[in-house]
GROMACS .gro file of C-alpha atoms in nm:
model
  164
    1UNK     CA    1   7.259   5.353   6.128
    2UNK     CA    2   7.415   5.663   6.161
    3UNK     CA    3   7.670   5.834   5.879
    4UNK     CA    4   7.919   5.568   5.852
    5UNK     CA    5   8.206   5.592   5.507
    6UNK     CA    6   8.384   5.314   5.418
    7UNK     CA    7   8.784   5.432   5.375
    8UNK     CA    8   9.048   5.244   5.168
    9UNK     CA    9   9.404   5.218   5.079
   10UNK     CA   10   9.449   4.919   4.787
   11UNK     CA   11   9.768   4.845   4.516
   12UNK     CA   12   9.627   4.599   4.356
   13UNK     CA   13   9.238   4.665   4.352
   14UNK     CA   14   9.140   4.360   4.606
   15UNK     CA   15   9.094   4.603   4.967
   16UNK     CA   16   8.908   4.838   4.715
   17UNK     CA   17   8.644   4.548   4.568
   18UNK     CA   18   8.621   4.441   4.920
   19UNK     CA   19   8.556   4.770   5.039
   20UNK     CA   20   8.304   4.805   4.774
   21UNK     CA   21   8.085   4.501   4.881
   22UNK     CA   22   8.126   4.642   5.195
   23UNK     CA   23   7.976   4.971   5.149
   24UNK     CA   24   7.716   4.833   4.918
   25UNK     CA   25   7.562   4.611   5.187
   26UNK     CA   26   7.581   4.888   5.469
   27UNK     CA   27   7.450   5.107   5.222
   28UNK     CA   28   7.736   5.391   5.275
   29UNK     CA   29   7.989   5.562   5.091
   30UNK     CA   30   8.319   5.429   4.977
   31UNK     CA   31   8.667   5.660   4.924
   32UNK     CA   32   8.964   5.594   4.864
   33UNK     CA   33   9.206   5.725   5.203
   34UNK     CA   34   9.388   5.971   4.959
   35UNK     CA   35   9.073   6.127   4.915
   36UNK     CA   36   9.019   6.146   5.289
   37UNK     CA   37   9.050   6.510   5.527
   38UNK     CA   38   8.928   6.591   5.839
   39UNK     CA   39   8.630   6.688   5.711
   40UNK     CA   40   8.576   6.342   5.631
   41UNK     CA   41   8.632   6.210   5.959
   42UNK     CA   42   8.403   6.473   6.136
   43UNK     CA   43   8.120   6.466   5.915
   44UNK     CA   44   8.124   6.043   5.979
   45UNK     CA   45   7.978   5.908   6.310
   46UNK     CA   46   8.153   5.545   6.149
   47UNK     CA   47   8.467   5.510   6.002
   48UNK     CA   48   8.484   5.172   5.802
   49UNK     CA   49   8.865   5.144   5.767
   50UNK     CA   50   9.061   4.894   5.529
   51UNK     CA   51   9.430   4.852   5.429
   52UNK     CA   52   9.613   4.537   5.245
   53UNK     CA   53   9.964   4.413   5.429
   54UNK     CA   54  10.321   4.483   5.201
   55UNK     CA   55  10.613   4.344   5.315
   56UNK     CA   56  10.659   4.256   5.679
   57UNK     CA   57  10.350   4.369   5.780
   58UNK     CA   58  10.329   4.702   5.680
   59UNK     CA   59  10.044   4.956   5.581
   60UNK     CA   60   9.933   5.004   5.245
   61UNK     CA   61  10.116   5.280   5.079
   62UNK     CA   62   9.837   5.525   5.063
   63UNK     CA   63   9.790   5.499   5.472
   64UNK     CA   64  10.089   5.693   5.619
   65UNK     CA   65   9.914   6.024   5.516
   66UNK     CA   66   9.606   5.890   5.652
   67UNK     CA   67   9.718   5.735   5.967
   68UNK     CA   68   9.899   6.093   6.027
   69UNK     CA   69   9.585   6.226   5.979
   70UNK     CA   70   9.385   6.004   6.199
   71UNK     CA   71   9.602   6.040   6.497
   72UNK     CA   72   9.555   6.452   6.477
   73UNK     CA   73   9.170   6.417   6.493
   74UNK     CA   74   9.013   6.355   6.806
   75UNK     CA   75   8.745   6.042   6.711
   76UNK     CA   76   8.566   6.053   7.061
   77UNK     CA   77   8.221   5.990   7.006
   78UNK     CA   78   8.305   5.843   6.700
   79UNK     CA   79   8.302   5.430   6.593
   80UNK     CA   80   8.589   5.249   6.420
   81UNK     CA   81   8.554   4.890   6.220
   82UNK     CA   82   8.853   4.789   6.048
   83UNK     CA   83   8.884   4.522   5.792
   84UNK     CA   84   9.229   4.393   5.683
   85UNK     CA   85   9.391   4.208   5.327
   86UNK     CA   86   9.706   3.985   5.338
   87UNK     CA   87   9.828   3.637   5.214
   88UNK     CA   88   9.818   3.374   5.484
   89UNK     CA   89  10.042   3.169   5.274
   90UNK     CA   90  10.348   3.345   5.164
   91UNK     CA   91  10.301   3.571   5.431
   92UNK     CA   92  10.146   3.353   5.733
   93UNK     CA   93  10.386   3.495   5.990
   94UNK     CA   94  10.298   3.899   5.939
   95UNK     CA   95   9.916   3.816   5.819
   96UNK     CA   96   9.694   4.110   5.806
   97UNK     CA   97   9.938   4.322   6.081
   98UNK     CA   98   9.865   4.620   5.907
   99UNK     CA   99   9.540   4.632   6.046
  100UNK     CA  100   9.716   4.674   6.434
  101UNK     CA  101   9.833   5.026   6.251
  102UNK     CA  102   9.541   5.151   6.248
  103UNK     CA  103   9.384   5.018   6.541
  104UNK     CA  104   9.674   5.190   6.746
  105UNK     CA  105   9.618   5.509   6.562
  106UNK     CA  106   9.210   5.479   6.624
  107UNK     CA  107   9.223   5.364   6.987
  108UNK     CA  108   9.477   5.702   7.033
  109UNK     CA  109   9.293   5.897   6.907
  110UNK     CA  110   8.960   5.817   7.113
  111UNK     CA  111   8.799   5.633   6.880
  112UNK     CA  112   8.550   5.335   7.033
  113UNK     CA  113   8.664   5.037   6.809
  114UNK     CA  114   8.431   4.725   6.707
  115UNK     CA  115   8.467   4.414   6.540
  116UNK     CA  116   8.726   4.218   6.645
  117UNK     CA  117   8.709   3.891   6.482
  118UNK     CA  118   8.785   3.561   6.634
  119UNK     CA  119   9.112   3.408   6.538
  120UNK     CA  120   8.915   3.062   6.499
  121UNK     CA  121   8.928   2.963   6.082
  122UNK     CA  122   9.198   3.101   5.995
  123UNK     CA  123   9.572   2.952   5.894
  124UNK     CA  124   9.851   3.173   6.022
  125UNK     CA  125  10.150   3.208   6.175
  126UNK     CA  126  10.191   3.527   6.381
  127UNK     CA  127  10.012   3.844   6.334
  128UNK     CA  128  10.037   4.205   6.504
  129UNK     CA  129   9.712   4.253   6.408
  130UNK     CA  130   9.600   3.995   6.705
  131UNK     CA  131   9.526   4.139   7.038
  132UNK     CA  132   9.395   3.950   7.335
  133UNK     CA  133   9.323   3.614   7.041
  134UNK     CA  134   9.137   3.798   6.861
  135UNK     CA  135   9.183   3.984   6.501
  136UNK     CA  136   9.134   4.400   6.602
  137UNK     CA  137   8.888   4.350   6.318
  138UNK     CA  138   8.800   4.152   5.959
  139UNK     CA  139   9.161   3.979   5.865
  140UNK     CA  140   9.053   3.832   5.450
  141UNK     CA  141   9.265   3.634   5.236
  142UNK     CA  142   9.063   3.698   4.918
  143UNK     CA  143   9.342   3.505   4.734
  144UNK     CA  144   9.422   3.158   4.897
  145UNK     CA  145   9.053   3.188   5.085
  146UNK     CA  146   8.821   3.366   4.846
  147UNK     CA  147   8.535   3.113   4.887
  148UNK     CA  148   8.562   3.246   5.286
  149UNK     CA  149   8.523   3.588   5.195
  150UNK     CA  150   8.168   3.663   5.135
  151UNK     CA  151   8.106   3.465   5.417
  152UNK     CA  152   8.354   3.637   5.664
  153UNK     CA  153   8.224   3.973   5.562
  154UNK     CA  154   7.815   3.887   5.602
  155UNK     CA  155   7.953   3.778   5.963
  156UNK     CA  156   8.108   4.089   6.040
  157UNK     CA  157   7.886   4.351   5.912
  158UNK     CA  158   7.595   4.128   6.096
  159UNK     CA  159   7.822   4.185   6.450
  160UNK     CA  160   7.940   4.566   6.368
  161UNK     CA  161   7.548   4.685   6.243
  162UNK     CA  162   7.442   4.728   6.608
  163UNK     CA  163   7.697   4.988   6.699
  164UNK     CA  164   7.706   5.166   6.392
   0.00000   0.00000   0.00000
């Protein structure tokens, strides 16, 4: 596997566990995205990227800096997984769309993105994170579907370990 870092934005301290077991099974670094420069994303073939959903499906706090930054780099050459946190009961109809930010702001900025995740399993409404039926990458509800998670995550990282 090439350099891959896992990168972060969490309020409450669940996208940051779940970026942790994560990075502990692809054996790479984990950062928080306030601790994230361009250095960062050009010394990282992979960029692991993971934000909770706020409100109406918006980015985690931490991300508008980072999303700013992502879109002035140019990721050509380089590989983008994102993983996602929401509620898919009190927030069913806006589950995980904060993960479509940062697809938007990968895909501009050249990145080749992997590991979209089948819709199939899950209990939503609506979602802008959803493109084409499928998740743009790993949508968790650690909260109303935490006995899914592990098993979601061993899924993806199986699919996503071939292009890393």
């Amino acid at each position: 596997m090439k350099k891959t870092i896992v990168v972060f934005g969490s309020s409450t301290g669940t996208c940051e566990n779940i970026a942790g077991t994560i990075g502990t099974k692809l054996g790479a670094e984990v950062i928080n995205v306030t601790d994230m420069d361009a250095d960062t994303i050009a010394n990282n073939d992979n960029l692991i990227l993971g934000t909770s959903t706020w409100g109406a499906g918006e980015l985690q706090d931490d991300w508008y800096d980072g999303v700013n930054l992502l879109k002035g780099q140019d990721l050509s050459g380089k590989t983008v997984a994102l993983f996602g946190c929401g509620d898919c009961e009190s927030y069913g109809d806006t589950f995980c769309g904060a993960m479509a930010e940062l697809y938007h702001a990968a895909v501009a900025a050249g990145a080749h993105v992997v590991g979209q995740v089948s819709t199939d399993g899950y209990t939503f409404d609506d979602s802008e994170a959803v493109i084409d039926g499928q998740f743009v990458g790993l949508a968790l509800d650690d909260v109303n579907e935490d006995d899914k998670t592990e098993s979601r995550i061993d899924a993806w990282i199986a699919q996503i370990t071939p292009e890393l």
